[in-house]
Amino acid sequence: MSRKEKIYSLYKGDDYLSDGTVKELAKKYNLTAKSLMCTKCPSRLIRQSKQKKPSNAYIIIDPEE
């Protein structure tokens, strides 16, 4: 039985980019799947908010959460 992959929404700052699985988003935007999943971590969100330009950060959102 295959496991169904979750669909995520990808934002850069407040701008919506697209949605898809982590693998699809990583391939489309030339990122790694690991770096995309790290954007969900609370510690990463705190670090991003302290950056000079937090609006340039990628944010991945699980619509089911």
GROMACS .gro file of C-alpha atoms in nm:
model
   65
    1MET     CA    1   0.000   0.000   0.000
    2SER     CA    2   0.150   0.333  -0.102
    3ARG     CA    3   0.166   0.627   0.131
    4LYS     CA    4   0.000   0.943   0.004
    5GLU     CA    5   0.229   1.247   0.003
    6LYS     CA    6   0.109   1.570   0.164
    7ILE     CA    7   0.044   1.881  -0.039
    8TYR     CA    8   0.210   2.200   0.089
    9SER     CA    9   0.183   2.566  -0.005
   10LEU     CA   10   0.506   2.759  -0.063
   11TYR     CA   11   0.539   3.130   0.010
   12LYS     CA   12   0.827   3.371  -0.022
   13GLY     CA   13   0.751   3.632   0.239
   14ASP     CA   14   0.383   3.716   0.188
   15ASP     CA   15   0.380   3.615  -0.179
   16TYR     CA   16   0.222   3.283  -0.272
   17LEU     CA   17   0.442   3.085  -0.512
   18SER     CA   18   0.268   2.749  -0.564
   19ASP     CA   19   0.160   2.428  -0.401
   20GLY     CA   20   0.259   2.064  -0.440
   21THR     CA   21   0.451   1.789  -0.267
   22VAL     CA   22   0.787   1.868  -0.110
   23LYS     CA   23   0.969   1.692  -0.395
   24GLU     CA   24   0.778   1.888  -0.660
   25LEU     CA   25   0.839   2.223  -0.490
   26ALA     CA   26   1.208   2.148  -0.435
   27LYS     CA   27   1.257   2.059  -0.800
   28LYS     CA   28   1.058   2.357  -0.930
   29TYR     CA   29   1.243   2.616  -0.719
   30ASN     CA   30   1.587   2.449  -0.722
   31LEU     CA   31   1.591   2.383  -0.346
   32THR     CA   32   1.645   2.068  -0.145
   33ALA     CA   33   1.355   1.887   0.020
   34LYS     CA   34   1.541   1.904   0.351
   35SER     CA   35   1.577   2.283   0.336
   36LEU     CA   36   1.206   2.322   0.261
   37MET     CA   37   1.104   2.103   0.554
   38CYS     CA   38   1.337   2.298   0.784
   39THR     CA   39   1.134   2.613   0.719
   40LYS     CA   40   0.853   2.459   0.928
   41CYS     CA   41   1.070   2.431   1.242
   42PRO     CA   42   0.989   2.684   1.518
   43SER     CA   43   1.357   2.768   1.568
   44ARG     CA   44   1.394   2.847   1.197
   45LEU     CA   45   1.090   3.076   1.205
   46ILE     CA   46   1.242   3.271   1.496
   47ARG     CA   47   1.572   3.309   1.308
   48GLN     CA   48   1.395   3.423   0.994
   49SER     CA   49   1.198   3.688   1.180
   50LYS     CA   50   1.525   3.839   1.309
   51GLN     CA   51   1.677   3.873   0.961
   52LYS     CA   52   1.717   4.214   0.798
   53LYS     CA   53   1.482   4.110   0.518
   54PRO     CA   54   1.252   3.836   0.651
   55SER     CA   55   1.029   3.886   0.348
   56ASN     CA   56   1.292   3.707   0.135
   57ALA     CA   57   1.258   3.382   0.331
   58TYR     CA   58   1.077   3.077   0.197
   59ILE     CA   59   0.792   2.945   0.413
   60ILE     CA   60   0.619   2.611   0.360
   61ILE     CA   61   0.271   2.563   0.505
   62ASP     CA   62   0.073   2.245   0.558
   63PRO     CA   63  -0.291   2.342   0.493
   64GLU     CA   64  -0.410   2.062   0.722
   65GLU     CA   65  -0.240   2.214   1.027
   0.00000   0.00000   0.00000
